Amino acid sequence: SESELVDAKKSLLEQRKLNRVQDGSLASALLGQIATGRTMAFSAALDVAIAAVSLDTVNAALRRYLRPERLLQVYAGDFAKFGVQAIAP
């Protein structure tokens, strides 16, 4: 939904902003940019693109790349104590 997209973009952009004010994260980002030949301008442009993305664009990308029939759910743990038996492959 539109509200979910707004929340997701806000969260992602805030995380990216926070990473730029933490010494370790910033140093790592700068090293990565050196390795790829990019600058902080690339990062700024990415922030602008994230902020501008529309719900239609996100949904189109999900329809194009996400294949629900290929998703796999994996459960791990000790389920015996709950009376659940493992299913053999």
PDB file of N, CA and C in Angstrom:
ATOM      1  N   SER A   1       0.839  -1.186   0.000  1.00  0.00           N
ATOM      2  CA  SER A   1       0.000   0.000   0.000  1.00  0.00           C
ATOM      3  C   SER A   1       0.883   1.248   0.000  1.00  0.00           C
ATOM      4  N   GLU A   2       0.293   2.343  -0.302  1.00  0.00           N
ATOM      5  CA  GLU A   2       1.029   3.610  -0.340  1.00  0.00           C
ATOM      6  C   GLU A   2       1.633   3.946   1.025  1.00  0.00           C
ATOM      7  N   SER A   3       0.889   3.699   2.081  1.00  0.00           N
ATOM      8  CA  SER A   3       1.414   4.017   3.417  1.00  0.00           C
ATOM      9  C   SER A   3       2.593   3.112   3.777  1.00  0.00           C
ATOM     10  N   GLU A   4       2.559   1.858   3.352  1.00  0.00           N
ATOM     11  CA  GLU A   4       3.681   0.951   3.592  1.00  0.00           C
ATOM     12  C   GLU A   4       4.923   1.421   2.842  1.00  0.00           C
ATOM     13  N   LEU A   5       4.718   1.902   1.624  1.00  0.00           N
ATOM     14  CA  LEU A   5       5.843   2.400   0.838  1.00  0.00           C
ATOM     15  C   LEU A   5       6.429   3.650   1.481  1.00  0.00           C
ATOM     16  N   VAL A   6       5.587   4.548   1.930  1.00  0.00           N
ATOM     17  CA  VAL A   6       6.065   5.757   2.604  1.00  0.00           C
ATOM     18  C   VAL A   6       6.891   5.383   3.828  1.00  0.00           C
ATOM     19  N   ASP A   7       6.388   4.458   4.625  1.00  0.00           N
ATOM     20  CA  ASP A   7       7.112   4.011   5.825  1.00  0.00           C
ATOM     21  C   ASP A   7       8.437   3.348   5.462  1.00  0.00           C
ATOM     22  N   ALA A   8       8.432   2.516   4.428  1.00  0.00           N
ATOM     23  CA  ALA A   8       9.647   1.808   4.021  1.00  0.00           C
ATOM     24  C   ALA A   8      10.704   2.785   3.511  1.00  0.00           C
ATOM     25  N   LYS A   9      10.284   3.740   2.697  1.00  0.00           N
ATOM     26  CA  LYS A   9      11.241   4.724   2.184  1.00  0.00           C
ATOM     27  C   LYS A   9      11.808   5.562   3.324  1.00  0.00           C
ATOM     28  N   LYS A  10      10.956   5.974   4.239  1.00  0.00           N
ATOM     29  CA  LYS A  10      11.422   6.775   5.381  1.00  0.00           C
ATOM     30  C   LYS A  10      12.438   5.990   6.195  1.00  0.00           C
ATOM     31  N   SER A  11      12.134   4.732   6.472  1.00  0.00           N
ATOM     32  CA  SER A  11      13.025   3.888   7.256  1.00  0.00           C
ATOM     33  C   SER A  11      14.361   3.682   6.546  1.00  0.00           C
ATOM     34  N   LEU A  12      14.326   3.371   5.267  1.00  0.00           N
ATOM     35  CA  LEU A  12      15.542   3.136   4.503  1.00  0.00           C
ATOM     36  C   LEU A  12      16.400   4.394   4.426  1.00  0.00           C
ATOM     37  N   LEU A  13      15.778   5.522   4.158  1.00  0.00           N
ATOM     38  CA  LEU A  13      16.533   6.771   4.059  1.00  0.00           C
ATOM     39  C   LEU A  13      17.121   7.185   5.408  1.00  0.00           C
ATOM     40  N   GLU A  14      16.393   6.954   6.487  1.00  0.00           N
ATOM     41  CA  GLU A  14      16.919   7.263   7.819  1.00  0.00           C
ATOM     42  C   GLU A  14      18.103   6.353   8.151  1.00  0.00           C
ATOM     43  N   GLN A  15      18.019   5.085   7.775  1.00  0.00           N
ATOM     44  CA  GLN A  15      19.123   4.155   8.011  1.00  0.00           C
ATOM     45  C   GLN A  15      20.359   4.578   7.224  1.00  0.00           C
ATOM     46  N   ARG A  16      20.157   4.975   5.972  1.00  0.00           N
ATOM     47  CA  ARG A  16      21.283   5.427   5.150  1.00  0.00           C
ATOM     48  C   ARG A  16      21.904   6.686   5.746  1.00  0.00           C
ATOM     49  N   LYS A  17      21.067   7.587   6.233  1.00  0.00           N
ATOM     50  CA  LYS A  17      21.560   8.826   6.860  1.00  0.00           C
ATOM     51  C   LYS A  17      22.356   8.493   8.122  1.00  0.00           C
ATOM     52  N   LEU A  18      21.827   7.607   8.935  1.00  0.00           N
ATOM     53  CA  LEU A  18      22.510   7.199  10.165  1.00  0.00           C
ATOM     54  C   LEU A  18      23.863   6.561   9.848  1.00  0.00           C
ATOM     55  N   ASN A  19      23.915   5.744   8.808  1.00  0.00           N
ATOM     56  CA  ASN A  19      25.175   5.103   8.423  1.00  0.00           C
ATOM     57  C   ASN A  19      26.238   6.124   8.036  1.00  0.00           C
ATOM     58  N   ARG A  20      25.809   7.254   7.496  1.00  0.00           N
ATOM     59  CA  ARG A  20      26.774   8.272   7.077  1.00  0.00           C
ATOM     60  C   ARG A  20      27.329   9.081   8.242  1.00  0.00           C
ATOM     61  N   VAL A  21      26.737   8.984   9.422  1.00  0.00           N
ATOM     62  CA  VAL A  21      27.264   9.724  10.570  1.00  0.00           C
ATOM     63  C   VAL A  21      27.998   8.817  11.556  1.00  0.00           C
ATOM     64  N   GLN A  22      28.062   7.539  11.248  1.00  0.00           N
ATOM     65  CA  GLN A  22      28.814   6.603  12.086  1.00  0.00           C
ATOM     66  C   GLN A  22      30.152   6.324  11.404  1.00  0.00           C
ATOM     67  N   ASP A  23      31.232   6.561  12.141  1.00  0.00           N
ATOM     68  CA  ASP A  23      32.573   6.478  11.564  1.00  0.00           C
ATOM     69  C   ASP A  23      32.836   5.170  10.824  1.00  0.00           C
ATOM     70  N   GLY A  24      32.536   4.044  11.454  1.00  0.00           N
ATOM     71  CA  GLY A  24      32.815   2.748  10.832  1.00  0.00           C
ATOM     72  C   GLY A  24      32.028   2.538   9.550  1.00  0.00           C
ATOM     73  N   SER A  25      30.771   2.862   9.587  1.00  0.00           N
ATOM     74  CA  SER A  25      29.925   2.696   8.400  1.00  0.00           C
ATOM     75  C   SER A  25      30.352   3.627   7.283  1.00  0.00           C
ATOM     76  N   LEU A  26      30.689   4.856   7.646  1.00  0.00           N
ATOM     77  CA  LEU A  26      31.128   5.827   6.643  1.00  0.00           C
ATOM     78  C   LEU A  26      32.445   5.386   6.009  1.00  0.00           C
ATOM     79  N   ALA A  27      33.379   4.933   6.840  1.00  0.00           N
ATOM     80  CA  ALA A  27      34.659   4.468   6.307  1.00  0.00           C
ATOM     81  C   ALA A  27      34.460   3.293   5.360  1.00  0.00           C
ATOM     82  N   SER A  28      33.589   2.376   5.736  1.00  0.00           N
ATOM     83  CA  SER A  28      33.298   1.224   4.888  1.00  0.00           C
ATOM     84  C   SER A  28      32.679   1.664   3.565  1.00  0.00           C
ATOM     85  N   ALA A  29      31.743   2.607   3.640  1.00  0.00           N
ATOM     86  CA  ALA A  29      31.097   3.118   2.426  1.00  0.00           C
ATOM     87  C   ALA A  29      32.114   3.796   1.515  1.00  0.00           C
ATOM     88  N   LEU A  30      32.991   4.587   2.096  1.00  0.00           N
ATOM     89  CA  LEU A  30      34.004   5.273   1.295  1.00  0.00           C
ATOM     90  C   LEU A  30      34.953   4.294   0.625  1.00  0.00           C
ATOM     91  N   LEU A  31      35.356   3.254   1.341  1.00  0.00           N
ATOM     92  CA  LEU A  31      36.203   2.229   0.737  1.00  0.00           C
ATOM     93  C   LEU A  31      35.479   1.524  -0.409  1.00  0.00           C
ATOM     94  N   GLY A  32      34.203   1.235  -0.204  1.00  0.00           N
ATOM     95  CA  GLY A  32      33.412   0.612  -1.261  1.00  0.00           C
ATOM     96  C   GLY A  32      33.298   1.506  -2.481  1.00  0.00           C
ATOM     97  N   GLN A  33      33.163   2.808  -2.243  1.00  0.00           N
ATOM     98  CA  GLN A  33      33.063   3.744  -3.358  1.00  0.00           C
ATOM     99  C   GLN A  33      34.381   3.840  -4.119  1.00  0.00           C
ATOM    100  N   ILE A  34      35.485   3.812  -3.386  1.00  0.00           N
ATOM    101  CA  ILE A  34      36.795   3.830  -4.044  1.00  0.00           C
ATOM    102  C   ILE A  34      36.937   2.594  -4.931  1.00  0.00           C
ATOM    103  N   ALA A  35      36.534   1.454  -4.405  1.00  0.00           N
ATOM    104  CA  ALA A  35      36.651   0.193  -5.145  1.00  0.00           C
ATOM    105  C   ALA A  35      35.792   0.171  -6.403  1.00  0.00           C
ATOM    106  N   THR A  36      34.648   0.868  -6.364  1.00  0.00           N
ATOM    107  CA  THR A  36      33.734   0.860  -7.513  1.00  0.00           C
ATOM    108  C   THR A  36      33.834   2.109  -8.376  1.00  0.00           C
ATOM    109  N   GLY A  37      34.710   3.044  -7.977  1.00  0.00           N
ATOM    110  CA  GLY A  37      34.876   4.266  -8.764  1.00  0.00           C
ATOM    111  C   GLY A  37      33.725   5.237  -8.607  1.00  0.00           C
ATOM    112  N   ARG A  38      33.040   5.165  -7.498  1.00  0.00           N
ATOM    113  CA  ARG A  38      31.907   6.066  -7.253  1.00  0.00           C
ATOM    114  C   ARG A  38      32.290   7.112  -6.218  1.00  0.00           C
ATOM    115  N   THR A  39      31.386   8.087  -6.046  1.00  0.00           N
ATOM    116  CA  THR A  39      31.597   9.131  -5.047  1.00  0.00           C
ATOM    117  C   THR A  39      30.346   9.252  -4.188  1.00  0.00           C
ATOM    118  N   MET A  40      30.399  10.163  -3.237  1.00  0.00           N
ATOM    119  CA  MET A  40      29.218  10.407  -2.402  1.00  0.00           C
ATOM    120  C   MET A  40      28.076  10.984  -3.242  1.00  0.00           C
ATOM    121  N   ALA A  41      28.383  11.540  -4.391  1.00  0.00           N
ATOM    122  CA  ALA A  41      27.334  12.035  -5.289  1.00  0.00           C
ATOM    123  C   ALA A  41      26.446  10.877  -5.751  1.00  0.00           C
ATOM    124  N   PHE A  42      27.056   9.713  -5.968  1.00  0.00           N
ATOM    125  CA  PHE A  42      26.273   8.531  -6.338  1.00  0.00           C
ATOM    126  C   PHE A  42      25.307   8.173  -5.213  1.00  0.00           C
ATOM    127  N   SER A  43      25.811   8.213  -3.982  1.00  0.00           N
ATOM    128  CA  SER A  43      24.976   7.906  -2.824  1.00  0.00           C
ATOM    129  C   SER A  43      23.842   8.909  -2.690  1.00  0.00           C
ATOM    130  N   ALA A  44      24.138  10.184  -2.913  1.00  0.00           N
ATOM    131  CA  ALA A  44      23.102  11.217  -2.844  1.00  0.00           C
ATOM    132  C   ALA A  44      22.046  11.004  -3.921  1.00  0.00           C
ATOM    133  N   ALA A  45      22.485  10.645  -5.128  1.00  0.00           N
ATOM    134  CA  ALA A  45      21.541  10.390  -6.219  1.00  0.00           C
ATOM    135  C   ALA A  45      20.668   9.181  -5.905  1.00  0.00           C
ATOM    136  N   LEU A  46      21.242   8.187  -5.250  1.00  0.00           N
ATOM    137  CA  LEU A  46      20.469   7.010  -4.856  1.00  0.00           C
ATOM    138  C   LEU A  46      19.401   7.389  -3.832  1.00  0.00           C
ATOM    139  N   ASP A  47      19.747   8.256  -2.896  1.00  0.00           N
ATOM    140  CA  ASP A  47      18.761   8.733  -1.921  1.00  0.00           C
ATOM    141  C   ASP A  47      17.602   9.451  -2.614  1.00  0.00           C
ATOM    142  N   VAL A  48      17.927  10.263  -3.605  1.00  0.00           N
ATOM    143  CA  VAL A  48      16.886  10.974  -4.361  1.00  0.00           C
ATOM    144  C   VAL A  48      15.993   9.975  -5.092  1.00  0.00           C
ATOM    145  N   ALA A  49      16.600   8.953  -5.686  1.00  0.00           N
ATOM    146  CA  ALA A  49      15.828   7.936  -6.404  1.00  0.00           C
ATOM    147  C   ALA A  49      14.928   7.149  -5.462  1.00  0.00           C
ATOM    148  N   ILE A  50      15.441   6.812  -4.289  1.00  0.00           N
ATOM    149  CA  ILE A  50      14.625   6.092  -3.300  1.00  0.00           C
ATOM    150  C   ILE A  50      13.438   6.938  -2.891  1.00  0.00           C
ATOM    151  N   ALA A  51      13.675   8.200  -2.615  1.00  0.00           N
ATOM    152  CA  ALA A  51      12.596   9.098  -2.198  1.00  0.00           C
ATOM    153  C   ALA A  51      11.544   9.271  -3.285  1.00  0.00           C
ATOM    154  N   ALA A  52      11.962   9.171  -4.539  1.00  0.00           N
ATOM    155  CA  ALA A  52      11.049   9.431  -5.657  1.00  0.00           C
ATOM    156  C   ALA A  52      10.299   8.204  -6.149  1.00  0.00           C
ATOM    157  N   VAL A  53      10.719   7.001  -5.739  1.00  0.00           N
ATOM    158  CA  VAL A  53      10.105   5.794  -6.288  1.00  0.00           C
ATOM    159  C   VAL A  53       8.608   5.751  -5.958  1.00  0.00           C
ATOM    160  N   SER A  54       7.835   5.282  -6.929  1.00  0.00           N
ATOM    161  CA  SER A  54       6.378   5.231  -6.760  1.00  0.00           C
ATOM    162  C   SER A  54       5.914   3.813  -6.448  1.00  0.00           C
ATOM    163  N   LEU A  55       4.705   3.727  -5.938  1.00  0.00           N
ATOM    164  CA  LEU A  55       4.119   2.424  -5.637  1.00  0.00           C
ATOM    165  C   LEU A  55       3.981   1.589  -6.911  1.00  0.00           C
ATOM    166  N   ASP A  56       3.618   2.219  -8.020  1.00  0.00           N
ATOM    167  CA  ASP A  56       3.494   1.498  -9.284  1.00  0.00           C
ATOM    168  C   ASP A  56       4.828   0.897  -9.718  1.00  0.00           C
ATOM    169  N   THR A  57       5.907   1.651  -9.533  1.00  0.00           N
ATOM    170  CA  THR A  57       7.236   1.165  -9.907  1.00  0.00           C
ATOM    171  C   THR A  57       7.645  -0.015  -9.035  1.00  0.00           C
ATOM    172  N   VAL A  58       7.397   0.092  -7.738  1.00  0.00           N
ATOM    173  CA  VAL A  58       7.725  -1.004  -6.824  1.00  0.00           C
ATOM    174  C   VAL A  58       6.918  -2.242  -7.175  1.00  0.00           C
ATOM    175  N   ASN A  59       5.636  -2.081  -7.391  1.00  0.00           N
ATOM    176  CA  ASN A  59       4.788  -3.229  -7.731  1.00  0.00           C
ATOM    177  C   ASN A  59       5.200  -3.865  -9.053  1.00  0.00           C
ATOM    178  N   ALA A  60       5.579  -3.040 -10.033  1.00  0.00           N
ATOM    179  CA  ALA A  60       6.032  -3.576 -11.317  1.00  0.00           C
ATOM    180  C   ALA A  60       7.314  -4.387 -11.142  1.00  0.00           C
ATOM    181  N   ALA A  61       8.231  -3.901 -10.321  1.00  0.00           N
ATOM    182  CA  ALA A  61       9.479  -4.632 -10.066  1.00  0.00           C
ATOM    183  C   ALA A  61       9.189  -5.946  -9.349  1.00  0.00           C
ATOM    184  N   LEU A  62       8.283  -5.914  -8.378  1.00  0.00           N
ATOM    185  CA  LEU A  62       7.928  -7.147  -7.669  1.00  0.00           C
ATOM    186  C   LEU A  62       7.308  -8.164  -8.616  1.00  0.00           C
ATOM    187  N   ARG A  63       6.407  -7.707  -9.479  1.00  0.00           N
ATOM    188  CA  ARG A  63       5.785  -8.636 -10.435  1.00  0.00           C
ATOM    189  C   ARG A  63       6.815  -9.206 -11.399  1.00  0.00           C
ATOM    190  N   ARG A  64       7.814  -8.399 -11.755  1.00  0.00           N
ATOM    191  CA  ARG A  64       8.812  -8.847 -12.725  1.00  0.00           C
ATOM    192  C   ARG A  64       9.825  -9.818 -12.115  1.00  0.00           C
ATOM    193  N   TYR A  65      10.266  -9.555 -10.894  1.00  0.00           N
ATOM    194  CA  TYR A  65      11.381 -10.321 -10.334  1.00  0.00           C
ATOM    195  C   TYR A  65      10.998 -11.329  -9.258  1.00  0.00           C
ATOM    196  N   LEU A  66       9.901 -11.139  -8.574  1.00  0.00           N
ATOM    197  CA  LEU A  66       9.528 -12.040  -7.489  1.00  0.00           C
ATOM    198  C   LEU A  66       8.659 -13.167  -8.020  1.00  0.00           C
ATOM    199  N   ARG A  67       9.065 -14.376  -7.740  1.00  0.00           N
ATOM    200  CA  ARG A  67       8.318 -15.558  -8.166  1.00  0.00           C
ATOM    201  C   ARG A  67       7.839 -16.292  -6.920  1.00  0.00           C
ATOM    202  N   PRO A  68       6.598 -16.033  -6.479  1.00  0.00           N
ATOM    203  CA  PRO A  68       6.100 -16.663  -5.250  1.00  0.00           C
ATOM    204  C   PRO A  68       6.198 -18.178  -5.259  1.00  0.00           C
ATOM    205  N   GLU A  69       6.046 -18.801  -6.418  1.00  0.00           N
ATOM    206  CA  GLU A  69       6.110 -20.263  -6.486  1.00  0.00           C
ATOM    207  C   GLU A  69       7.530 -20.788  -6.233  1.00  0.00           C
ATOM    208  N   ARG A  70       8.524 -19.905  -6.262  1.00  0.00           N
ATOM    209  CA  ARG A  70       9.906 -20.322  -6.010  1.00  0.00           C
ATOM    210  C   ARG A  70      10.370 -19.986  -4.597  1.00  0.00           C
ATOM    211  N   LEU A  71       9.497 -19.387  -3.793  1.00  0.00           N
ATOM    212  CA  LEU A  71       9.846 -19.074  -2.414  1.00  0.00           C
ATOM    213  C   LEU A  71       9.802 -20.342  -1.572  1.00  0.00           C
ATOM    214  N   LEU A  72      10.619 -20.382  -0.569  1.00  0.00           N
ATOM    215  CA  LEU A  72      10.726 -21.546   0.281  1.00  0.00           C
ATOM    216  C   LEU A  72      10.685 -21.098   1.735  1.00  0.00           C
ATOM    217  N   GLN A  73       9.877 -21.764   2.529  1.00  0.00           N
ATOM    218  CA  GLN A  73       9.830 -21.477   3.959  1.00  0.00           C
ATOM    219  C   GLN A  73      10.622 -22.552   4.685  1.00  0.00           C
ATOM    220  N   VAL A  74      11.498 -22.114   5.572  1.00  0.00           N
ATOM    221  CA  VAL A  74      12.322 -23.036   6.333  1.00  0.00           C
ATOM    222  C   VAL A  74      12.103 -22.780   7.808  1.00  0.00           C
ATOM    223  N   TYR A  75      11.843 -23.837   8.544  1.00  0.00           N
ATOM    224  CA  TYR A  75      11.666 -23.745   9.994  1.00  0.00           C
ATOM    225  C   TYR A  75      12.771 -24.549  10.645  1.00  0.00           C
ATOM    226  N   ALA A  76      13.443 -23.950  11.593  1.00  0.00           N
ATOM    227  CA  ALA A  76      14.535 -24.645  12.276  1.00  0.00           C
ATOM    228  C   ALA A  76      14.317 -24.546  13.774  1.00  0.00           C
ATOM    229  N   GLY A  77      14.684 -25.568  14.456  1.00  0.00           N
ATOM    230  CA  GLY A  77      14.582 -25.545  15.902  1.00  0.00           C
ATOM    231  C   GLY A  77      14.262 -26.918  16.444  1.00  0.00           C
ATOM    232  N   ASP A  78      14.070 -26.979  17.748  1.00  0.00           N
ATOM    233  CA  ASP A  78      13.740 -28.224  18.420  1.00  0.00           C
ATOM    234  C   ASP A  78      12.228 -28.251  18.623  1.00  0.00           C
ATOM    235  N   PHE A  79      11.535 -28.808  17.649  1.00  0.00           N
ATOM    236  CA  PHE A  79      10.080 -28.832  17.710  1.00  0.00           C
ATOM    237  C   PHE A  79       9.547 -30.054  18.448  1.00  0.00           C
ATOM    238  N   ALA A  80      10.419 -31.003  18.771  1.00  0.00           N
ATOM    239  CA  ALA A  80       9.992 -32.220  19.450  1.00  0.00           C
ATOM    240  C   ALA A  80       9.345 -31.903  20.793  1.00  0.00           C
ATOM    241  N   LYS A  81       9.859 -30.901  21.479  1.00  0.00           N
ATOM    242  CA  LYS A  81       9.291 -30.563  22.781  1.00  0.00           C
ATOM    243  C   LYS A  81       7.869 -30.006  22.665  1.00  0.00           C
ATOM    244  N   PHE A  82       7.472 -29.688  21.445  1.00  0.00           N
ATOM    245  CA  PHE A  82       6.101 -29.222  21.199  1.00  0.00           C
ATOM    246  C   PHE A  82       5.243 -30.307  20.571  1.00  0.00           C
ATOM    247  N   GLY A  83       5.823 -31.509  20.449  1.00  0.00           N
ATOM    248  CA  GLY A  83       5.071 -32.624  19.884  1.00  0.00           C
ATOM    249  C   GLY A  83       4.993 -32.588  18.370  1.00  0.00           C
ATOM    250  N   VAL A  84       5.894 -31.843  17.722  1.00  0.00           N
ATOM    251  CA  VAL A  84       5.891 -31.755  16.267  1.00  0.00           C
ATOM    252  C   VAL A  84       7.003 -32.638  15.724  1.00  0.00           C
ATOM    253  N   GLN A  85       6.659 -33.490  14.767  1.00  0.00           N
ATOM    254  CA  GLN A  85       7.661 -34.371  14.179  1.00  0.00           C
ATOM    255  C   GLN A  85       8.163 -33.764  12.875  1.00  0.00           C
ATOM    256  N   ALA A  86       9.432 -34.021  12.589  1.00  0.00           N
ATOM    257  CA  ALA A  86      10.023 -33.535  11.353  1.00  0.00           C
ATOM    258  C   ALA A  86       9.398 -34.267  10.163  1.00  0.00           C
ATOM    259  N   ILE A  87       9.286 -33.573   9.075  1.00  0.00           N
ATOM    260  CA  ILE A  87       8.780 -34.171   7.845  1.00  0.00           C
ATOM    261  C   ILE A  87       9.984 -34.593   7.024  1.00  0.00           C
ATOM    262  N   ALA A  88       9.996 -35.847   6.630  1.00  0.00           N
ATOM    263  CA  ALA A  88      11.115 -36.353   5.827  1.00  0.00           C
ATOM    264  C   ALA A  88      11.058 -35.755   4.435  1.00  0.00           C
ATOM    265  N   PRO A  89      12.230 -35.481   3.872  1.00  0.00           N
ATOM    266  CA  PRO A  89      12.267 -34.907   2.510  1.00  0.00           C
ATOM    267  C   PRO A  89      11.730 -35.852   1.474  1.00  0.00           C
TER     268      PRO A  89
END
